[in-house]
Structures are given as structure tokens and as C-alpha cells.
CSV table of C-alpha atoms in Angstrom, one decimal:
chain,number,residue,atom,x,y,z
A,1,UNK,CA,64.2,45.0,27.0
A,2,UNK,CA,62.0,45.0,30.1
A,3,UNK,CA,63.2,45.8,33.6
A,4,UNK,CA,61.7,46.6,36.9
A,5,UNK,CA,64.2,49.2,38.2
A,6,UNK,CA,66.7,51.5,36.5
A,7,UNK,CA,69.4,52.1,39.0
A,8,UNK,CA,72.1,54.7,38.4
A,9,UNK,CA,75.4,54.5,40.3
A,10,UNK,CA,78.3,57.0,40.2
A,11,UNK,CA,82.0,56.2,40.6
A,12,UNK,CA,83.8,59.0,42.5
A,13,UNK,CA,87.3,59.6,43.8
A,14,UNK,CA,90.5,61.3,42.8
A,15,UNK,CA,92.1,61.0,39.4
A,16,UNK,CA,94.1,57.8,39.0
A,17,UNK,CA,92.5,55.7,41.7
A,18,UNK,CA,91.1,53.4,39.1
A,19,UNK,CA,87.5,54.3,38.7
A,20,UNK,CA,87.4,53.6,35.0
A,21,UNK,CA,89.3,50.3,35.4
A,22,UNK,CA,86.9,49.3,38.2
A,23,UNK,CA,83.8,49.9,36.1
A,24,UNK,CA,85.5,48.3,33.1
A,25,UNK,CA,86.3,45.2,35.1
A,26,UNK,CA,82.7,45.0,36.4
A,27,UNK,CA,81.1,45.4,33.0
A,28,UNK,CA,83.5,43.4,30.9
A,29,UNK,CA,84.9,46.3,29.1
A,30,UNK,CA,81.7,47.7,27.5
A,31,UNK,CA,81.2,51.4,27.4
A,32,UNK,CA,79.2,54.1,25.6
A,33,UNK,CA,81.6,56.4,23.7
A,34,UNK,CA,78.8,58.6,22.3
A,35,UNK,CA,78.0,60.2,25.6
A,36,UNK,CA,81.5,61.4,26.5
A,37,UNK,CA,82.0,64.3,24.2
A,38,UNK,CA,79.0,66.3,25.0
A,39,UNK,CA,78.5,65.9,28.8
A,40,UNK,CA,81.8,64.5,29.8
A,41,UNK,CA,80.2,61.4,31.2
A,42,UNK,CA,80.9,57.8,30.2
A,43,UNK,CA,78.4,55.1,31.3
A,44,UNK,CA,78.4,51.4,31.3
A,45,UNK,CA,75.4,49.2,31.7
A,46,UNK,CA,74.6,45.8,33.1
A,47,UNK,CA,71.5,43.7,33.6
A,48,UNK,CA,71.0,41.7,36.7
A,49,UNK,CA,68.5,40.0,38.9
A,50,UNK,CA,68.1,41.1,42.5
A,51,UNK,CA,66.3,39.0,45.0
A,52,UNK,CA,64.4,40.5,47.9
A,53,UNK,CA,61.5,39.3,50.0
A,54,UNK,CA,61.3,36.2,47.7
A,55,UNK,CA,60.8,38.4,44.7
A,56,UNK,CA,63.1,38.7,41.7
A,57,UNK,CA,63.6,42.2,40.4
A,58,UNK,CA,65.1,42.8,37.0
A,59,UNK,CA,67.6,45.6,37.4
A,60,UNK,CA,69.0,47.7,34.7
A,61,UNK,CA,72.2,49.1,36.2
A,62,UNK,CA,73.9,52.2,34.8
A,63,UNK,CA,77.4,53.0,36.1
A,64,UNK,CA,78.5,56.5,35.5
A,65,UNK,CA,82.1,57.6,35.2
A,66,UNK,CA,83.6,61.0,34.4
A,67,UNK,CA,85.9,61.8,31.5
A,68,UNK,CA,88.5,63.4,33.7
A,69,UNK,CA,86.9,66.9,33.9
A,70,UNK,CA,87.3,66.9,37.6
A,71,UNK,CA,90.9,67.8,37.0
A,72,UNK,CA,89.8,71.1,35.7
A,73,UNK,CA,86.9,71.9,38.0
A,74,UNK,CA,84.6,70.5,40.6
A,75,UNK,CA,81.9,68.2,39.3
A,76,UNK,CA,78.6,69.9,39.2
A,77,UNK,CA,74.9,69.0,39.2
A,78,UNK,CA,74.6,67.3,35.9
A,79,UNK,CA,76.9,64.5,37.0
A,80,UNK,CA,75.2,63.8,40.3
A,81,UNK,CA,71.6,64.1,38.9
A,82,UNK,CA,69.4,61.1,39.6
A,83,UNK,CA,72.2,59.0,41.0
A,84,UNK,CA,71.0,56.6,43.7
A,85,UNK,CA,74.2,55.0,44.8
A,86,UNK,CA,77.9,56.0,45.0
A,87,UNK,CA,81.1,54.0,44.6
A,88,UNK,CA,83.7,56.0,46.4
A,89,UNK,CA,87.2,54.9,45.4
A,90,UNK,CA,90.6,55.6,46.7
A,91,UNK,CA,94.0,54.1,45.9
A,92,UNK,CA,95.5,52.0,48.7
A,93,UNK,CA,99.0,53.0,47.5
A,94,UNK,CA,98.2,56.8,47.5
A,95,UNK,CA,97.7,58.5,50.9
A,96,UNK,CA,96.4,61.7,49.4
A,97,UNK,CA,93.6,59.9,47.6
A,98,UNK,CA,92.5,58.4,50.9
A,99,UNK,CA,92.6,61.8,52.7
A,100,UNK,CA,90.4,63.2,49.9
A,101,UNK,CA,87.6,60.7,50.7
A,102,UNK,CA,86.3,63.0,53.4
A,103,UNK,CA,86.0,65.8,50.9
A,104,UNK,CA,84.2,63.5,48.5
A,105,UNK,CA,81.8,62.6,51.2
A,106,UNK,CA,81.2,66.3,51.8
A,107,UNK,CA,80.6,66.8,48.0
A,108,UNK,CA,78.1,64.1,48.1
A,109,UNK,CA,76.2,65.6,50.9
A,110,UNK,CA,75.9,68.8,48.9
A,111,UNK,CA,75.1,67.4,45.4
A,112,UNK,CA,73.4,64.1,46.0
A,113,UNK,CA,69.6,63.7,46.2
A,114,UNK,CA,69.7,63.5,50.0
A,115,UNK,CA,72.2,64.3,52.8
A,116,UNK,CA,73.1,60.6,53.5
A,117,UNK,CA,73.0,58.7,50.2
A,118,UNK,CA,74.0,55.1,49.9
A,119,UNK,CA,77.8,54.8,49.5
A,120,UNK,CA,80.3,52.0,49.6
A,121,UNK,CA,84.0,52.9,50.0
A,122,UNK,CA,86.5,50.9,48.0
A,123,UNK,CA,90.2,50.8,48.6
A,124,UNK,CA,91.4,49.9,45.1
A,125,UNK,CA,94.7,48.5,43.9
A,126,UNK,CA,94.7,45.9,46.6
A,127,UNK,CA,96.9,43.7,44.4
A,128,UNK,CA,99.8,46.1,44.8
A,129,UNK,CA,100.5,44.8,48.3
A,130,UNK,CA,104.1,45.9,48.4
A,131,UNK,CA,103.2,49.5,47.6
A,132,UNK,CA,100.3,49.8,50.0
A,133,UNK,CA,100.3,52.8,52.4
A,134,UNK,CA,96.8,52.6,53.8
A,135,UNK,CA,96.0,49.8,56.2
A,136,UNK,CA,92.7,47.9,56.1
A,137,UNK,CA,91.8,48.9,59.7
A,138,UNK,CA,92.4,52.6,59.0
A,139,UNK,CA,90.1,52.6,56.0
A,140,UNK,CA,87.5,50.5,57.7
A,141,UNK,CA,87.6,52.9,60.7
A,142,UNK,CA,86.9,55.9,58.4
A,143,UNK,CA,84.1,54.0,56.6
A,144,UNK,CA,82.4,52.9,59.8
A,145,UNK,CA,82.6,56.4,61.2
A,146,UNK,CA,80.4,57.5,58.3
A,147,UNK,CA,78.2,54.4,58.4
A,148,UNK,CA,79.4,53.0,55.1
A,149,UNK,CA,80.7,49.6,54.1
A,150,UNK,CA,84.3,49.1,53.1
A,151,UNK,CA,85.8,46.8,50.5
A,152,UNK,CA,89.4,46.2,49.4
A,153,UNK,CA,89.2,45.9,45.7
A,154,UNK,CA,91.4,45.3,42.7
A,155,UNK,CA,90.4,46.3,39.2
A,156,UNK,CA,93.4,44.5,38.0
A,157,UNK,CA,92.4,41.0,39.3
A,158,UNK,CA,88.7,41.6,40.0
A,159,UNK,CA,89.0,41.1,43.8
A,160,UNK,CA,85.7,42.2,45.5
A,161,UNK,CA,84.6,44.2,42.5
A,162,UNK,CA,81.3,42.4,42.2
A,163,UNK,CA,80.9,42.2,46.0
A,164,UNK,CA,81.2,46.0,46.3
A,165,UNK,CA,78.7,46.7,43.6
A,166,UNK,CA,76.3,44.1,45.0
A,167,UNK,CA,76.5,45.5,48.5
A,168,UNK,CA,75.7,49.0,47.2
A,169,UNK,CA,72.8,47.6,45.2
A,170,UNK,CA,71.4,45.8,48.3
A,171,UNK,CA,71.5,49.1,50.2
A,172,UNK,CA,69.8,51.0,47.4
A,173,UNK,CA,67.1,48.3,47.1
A,174,UNK,CA,66.4,48.4,50.8
A,175,UNK,CA,65.9,52.2,50.5
A,176,UNK,CA,63.7,51.7,47.5
A,177,UNK,CA,61.5,49.3,49.4
A,178,UNK,CA,61.3,51.3,52.6
A,179,UNK,CA,60.8,54.7,51.0
A,180,UNK,CA,57.6,56.5,51.9
A,181,UNK,CA,56.5,56.7,48.2
A,182,UNK,CA,58.4,54.6,45.7
A,183,UNK,CA,57.1,56.6,42.8
A,184,UNK,CA,59.1,59.6,44.1
A,185,UNK,CA,62.4,57.9,43.9
A,186,UNK,CA,64.7,58.8,41.0
A,187,UNK,CA,64.7,56.0,38.4
A,188,UNK,CA,61.2,54.9,39.1
A,189,UNK,CA,58.6,55.8,36.5
A,190,UNK,CA,56.8,59.1,37.3
A,191,UNK,CA,59.5,60.4,39.6
A,192,UNK,CA,59.1,63.7,41.5
A,193,UNK,CA,59.3,66.9,39.6
A,194,UNK,CA,61.0,68.8,42.4
A,195,UNK,CA,63.6,67.7,44.8
A,196,UNK,CA,61.6,69.3,47.6
A,197,UNK,CA,58.8,66.7,47.0
A,198,UNK,CA,61.1,63.8,47.7
A,199,UNK,CA,61.2,62.7,51.2
A,200,UNK,CA,63.9,60.1,51.6
A,201,UNK,CA,64.4,60.7,55.3
A,202,UNK,CA,63.1,57.2,56.0
A,203,UNK,CA,64.5,55.2,58.9
A,204,UNK,CA,67.2,52.9,57.6
A,205,UNK,CA,69.6,50.7,59.6
A,206,UNK,CA,72.4,53.1,59.0
A,207,UNK,CA,74.7,54.9,61.4
A,208,UNK,CA,74.1,58.4,59.9
A,209,UNK,CA,72.1,61.4,60.8
A,210,UNK,CA,69.0,61.0,58.7
B,1,UNK,CA,96.7,104.2,20.5
B,2,UNK,CA,96.2,102.9,17.0
B,3,UNK,CA,95.0,99.5,16.0
B,4,UNK,CA,97.8,96.9,15.6
B,5,UNK,CA,97.4,95.5,12.1
B,6,UNK,CA,99.6,92.6,12.9
B,7,UNK,CA,96.8,91.2,15.1
B,8,UNK,CA,96.5,88.0,13.1
B,9,UNK,CA,100.1,87.0,13.4
B,10,UNK,CA,100.3,88.2,17.1
B,11,UNK,CA,97.3,86.0,17.9
B,12,UNK,CA,98.6,82.9,16.3
B,13,UNK,CA,102.1,83.4,17.7
B,14,UNK,CA,100.9,84.1,21.2
B,15,UNK,CA,98.7,81.0,21.2
B,16,UNK,CA,101.5,78.8,20.0
B,17,UNK,CA,103.9,80.2,22.7
B,18,UNK,CA,101.3,80.1,25.5
B,19,UNK,CA,100.3,76.4,25.0
B,20,UNK,CA,103.9,75.3,24.5
B,21,UNK,CA,104.5,76.5,28.1
B,22,UNK,CA,101.2,75.3,29.5
B,23,UNK,CA,101.3,71.8,28.1
B,24,UNK,CA,104.8,71.0,29.4
B,25,UNK,CA,104.7,70.5,33.2
B,26,UNK,CA,108.4,71.7,33.5
B,27,UNK,CA,107.6,74.9,31.6
B,28,UNK,CA,104.2,75.7,33.1
B,29,UNK,CA,105.6,77.8,36.0
B,30,UNK,CA,107.1,80.2,33.3
B,31,UNK,CA,103.5,81.3,32.4
B,32,UNK,CA,103.8,83.7,35.3
B,33,UNK,CA,105.6,86.1,32.9
B,34,UNK,CA,102.5,86.3,30.8
B,35,UNK,CA,100.4,87.8,33.5
B,36,UNK,CA,100.5,91.1,35.5
B,37,UNK,CA,100.8,90.8,39.2
B,38,UNK,CA,97.7,93.0,39.7
B,39,UNK,CA,95.8,93.7,36.5
B,40,UNK,CA,95.4,90.3,35.0
B,41,UNK,CA,92.1,88.5,35.3
B,42,UNK,CA,91.4,84.8,34.8
B,43,UNK,CA,88.1,82.9,34.7
B,44,UNK,CA,88.9,79.2,34.8
B,45,UNK,CA,85.9,76.9,34.6
B,46,UNK,CA,83.9,79.7,36.3
B,47,UNK,CA,86.4,80.4,39.0
B,48,UNK,CA,87.4,84.1,39.1
B,49,UNK,CA,91.0,85.0,39.8
B,50,UNK,CA,92.9,88.2,39.8
B,51,UNK,CA,96.7,88.8,39.6
B,52,UNK,CA,99.5,86.5,38.5
B,53,UNK,CA,100.0,85.0,42.0
B,54,UNK,CA,96.4,83.7,42.2
B,55,UNK,CA,96.5,82.6,38.6
B,56,UNK,CA,99.6,80.6,39.0
B,57,UNK,CA,98.3,79.0,42.1
B,58,UNK,CA,95.4,77.7,40.1
B,59,UNK,CA,97.5,76.6,37.1
B,60,UNK,CA,100.1,74.9,39.3
B,61,UNK,CA,97.4,73.1,41.3
B,62,UNK,CA,96.0,71.3,38.3
B,63,UNK,CA,96.6,67.6,38.9
B,64,UNK,CA,97.5,66.5,35.4
B,65,UNK,CA,101.1,66.4,34.0
B,66,UNK,CA,101.1,66.5,30.2
B,67,UNK,CA,98.5,68.0,27.9
B,68,UNK,CA,98.1,67.0,24.3
B,69,UNK,CA,96.3,69.7,22.3
B,70,UNK,CA,94.8,70.2,18.9
B,71,UNK,CA,94.0,73.7,18.0
B,72,UNK,CA,91.0,73.9,15.6
B,73,UNK,CA,90.8,77.7,15.2
B,74,UNK,CA,92.4,80.9,16.4
B,75,UNK,CA,90.3,84.0,15.8
B,76,UNK,CA,91.9,87.4,16.5
B,77,UNK,CA,90.8,91.1,16.4
B,78,UNK,CA,92.7,94.3,16.9
B,79,UNK,CA,91.6,96.5,19.9
B,80,UNK,CA,91.5,100.3,20.0
B,81,UNK,CA,94.1,100.4,22.8
B,82,UNK,CA,96.6,98.5,20.5
B,83,UNK,CA,95.8,95.2,22.2
B,84,UNK,CA,94.6,91.9,20.6
B,85,UNK,CA,91.5,89.9,21.4
B,86,UNK,CA,91.9,86.2,20.7
B,87,UNK,CA,89.5,83.3,20.8
B,88,UNK,CA,90.8,79.7,20.7
B,89,UNK,CA,88.7,76.6,19.9
B,90,UNK,CA,90.3,73.2,20.3
B,91,UNK,CA,90.6,69.9,21.9
B,92,UNK,CA,92.8,68.8,24.7
B,93,UNK,CA,93.8,65.5,26.4
B,94,UNK,CA,95.1,65.5,30.0
B,95,UNK,CA,97.5,62.6,30.5
B,96,UNK,CA,95.5,59.5,29.5
B,97,UNK,CA,92.0,60.9,30.0
B,98,UNK,CA,89.5,61.0,27.2
B,99,UNK,CA,89.9,64.2,25.1
B,100,UNK,CA,87.7,67.3,25.8
B,101,UNK,CA,86.8,70.2,23.6
B,102,UNK,CA,87.7,73.6,25.1
B,103,UNK,CA,87.4,77.3,24.3
B,104,UNK,CA,89.7,80.0,25.6
B,105,UNK,CA,89.6,83.8,25.2
B,106,UNK,CA,92.7,85.9,25.7
B,107,UNK,CA,92.9,89.7,25.7
B,108,UNK,CA,96.5,90.9,25.2
B,109,UNK,CA,97.3,94.4,26.5
B,110,UNK,CA,100.3,96.2,25.0
B,111,UNK,CA,103.2,96.8,27.3
B,112,UNK,CA,106.2,98.6,25.7
B,113,UNK,CA,106.9,96.6,22.5
B,114,UNK,CA,105.4,93.5,24.0
B,115,UNK,CA,102.1,92.3,25.5
B,116,UNK,CA,100.7,90.8,28.7
B,117,UNK,CA,97.5,88.8,29.2
B,118,UNK,CA,95.0,91.1,30.8
B,119,UNK,CA,92.0,88.7,30.4
B,120,UNK,CA,91.9,84.9,30.1
B,121,UNK,CA,88.7,82.9,30.1
B,122,UNK,CA,88.8,79.1,29.9
B,123,UNK,CA,86.0,76.5,29.6
B,124,UNK,CA,85.8,72.9,28.8
B,125,UNK,CA,83.2,72.1,26.1
B,126,UNK,CA,81.0,70.0,28.5
B,127,UNK,CA,77.3,70.5,28.7
B,128,UNK,CA,74.6,69.8,31.2
B,129,UNK,CA,72.5,67.7,28.8
B,130,UNK,CA,73.4,65.2,26.1
């Protein structure tokens, strides 16, 4: 099947925040079991069309999920490799998972392809309103501080799941189109051989340092 | 000290006892008795730790509750100081996560008529490429 862009997103966040359920909800339950056992990564795929500047781009979206190995160790290079966008999840009913968001952002700065990658933050389990401990403004405030968009999502009823992924895709596509040399972006055919050759410090309308 | 010819039974018995404690969250803190306060080393997923206090901090900090485990093989050898070297190959499942392969090496050091874990090396069977 032909496509114009292969885009890889990672779902990150503490154990139990609903990463797998989130991706499962987005991709209608499909996953790739073969991959899990060797590299500890499960990925789901989705085809979609993305419109920009009046052009339709055929997107092949890969959504990567861990198999829980982060409970034994920190996630290393193999997991972050070639990822272009990050879905950073916490559980609205779990304060600790919200506090850990800052550490996850730090991890991203170290391991992602550049110091300010495209991220959307998702406060998941929004359906469990009576158990909620994180208010919307508190989460929004944190997201804005880092220049990221914030969504309240529910993997259980599907609330904002598509909206969050779409928003991340829009950001990534803007970066793709404004990058100095598109051939050097991960996912594009003929990508750069060394990270040092990639210059992604292009001006974007983002409130972050690069 | 002579070789301990019971090494096979000691290896199997130890592994059974160790994981029975490890896999039950209420029993896990009792693993402290397996290690020496100074002369036990652990390498857990590449993190180096020395002494039972540091080792227990690591084990108690793991965020899962229950572990389900299937042991595939326990290979043991006697050591010239009377200790036993053990290699474990198996699969584990933390709570409801997908199962992972793991390998763990223990070196048991004799202490009176018992043993303590002098060395403990643990790795999940996860690779950098598919």
C-alpha cells in the first residue's frame, strides 16, 4: 500500500495510566503481537489522510507502546528511535502519574530526536469524574508552561482520543513542511545517517526554547 | 573449602524459595535476609547496587504488585569456595502486562551451614532490534 509519510508516535507515561487502552481505542483494537517478545514494543497502525495547503497526504501512522518494561528499568534508545511525536499520558485520578509528567518531559529531551519534540499531554480516565484528583486548569497550566497542547481523554468512552492524535499529527506535519531539509527527517525516505546531520531547530510557533 | 556436591539441589531449592518471596508483594521485604549488608552485589537491568539496603530499596521501589513466573531452566555449578553458581532462564508477567523473558544469575556464598546471595544479575530478554 502506497503512502506519502510514515509517521511514528510513542505513547509515554506511568504504568496504569491507560496507554495501551488509549491506543487500542484509537486503532479499534488491532495490534502486532509478533513484535512484543523480542524488543518489548507493541505497535498499532492506522492509515489516514491529512490535508495541508490544499494537498492530501496519505499518512501511515504507527503508534508505539511498551510491553511494561519501564517497570523494571528506564526506557532506552531503541524505544525512542525515529519517533516524531509523543502522546504523554497521565491518569486524572492519580496525582503521582501527573507529577511524573515533568520527568517524562525530561526523558524526552534526552532521548528524542531533538530537545523540543512535538508532544500532546493527555489527562486520561476523564470518565471517572468522581475519582478525579487533577483539575483541568492545573493540567492545562503545566502543558502551557511547556508549550504543549492538553486534552482530557477517556480510553473507556473514546472522548478526545481522535482529537489528541489529530492535534499531534498536525504539529508533526507542520514541522515536516517547515523543516530545512525534509529528506533529513526520520520517516522520510533517505533519512539522515547521523543525528548530528539533522537540523530540526527550525522556527515553529511553539513556546519552547528551540 | 571443598566443592559442594549438592549444588544441583541447592540451586533448584534456592530458586524456588527466592521467587516465592519475590513474586508475593507481602513477602518481598523478606528478601533482605538473602543478602549481606555489605558484600552482596546486584546488577538490575544494568543498575549496579551494593549491600542489602540498596538492593532492597531497588526491589521495594518496583511498581508492580504480583509476578507470575514460569521457570524454563535452572543451571547450577559448584564453586571452589563451597558456593553455588546459578543461572535462571524464564518468563515473567508483572500484574497484567505482557509476559517478558528474563535471565538471572545468582552466586551463593556459604555462610555457616547456609548461604547468602553474593552476586545477583538480572536482565529482561528485550533486544534493541527486532
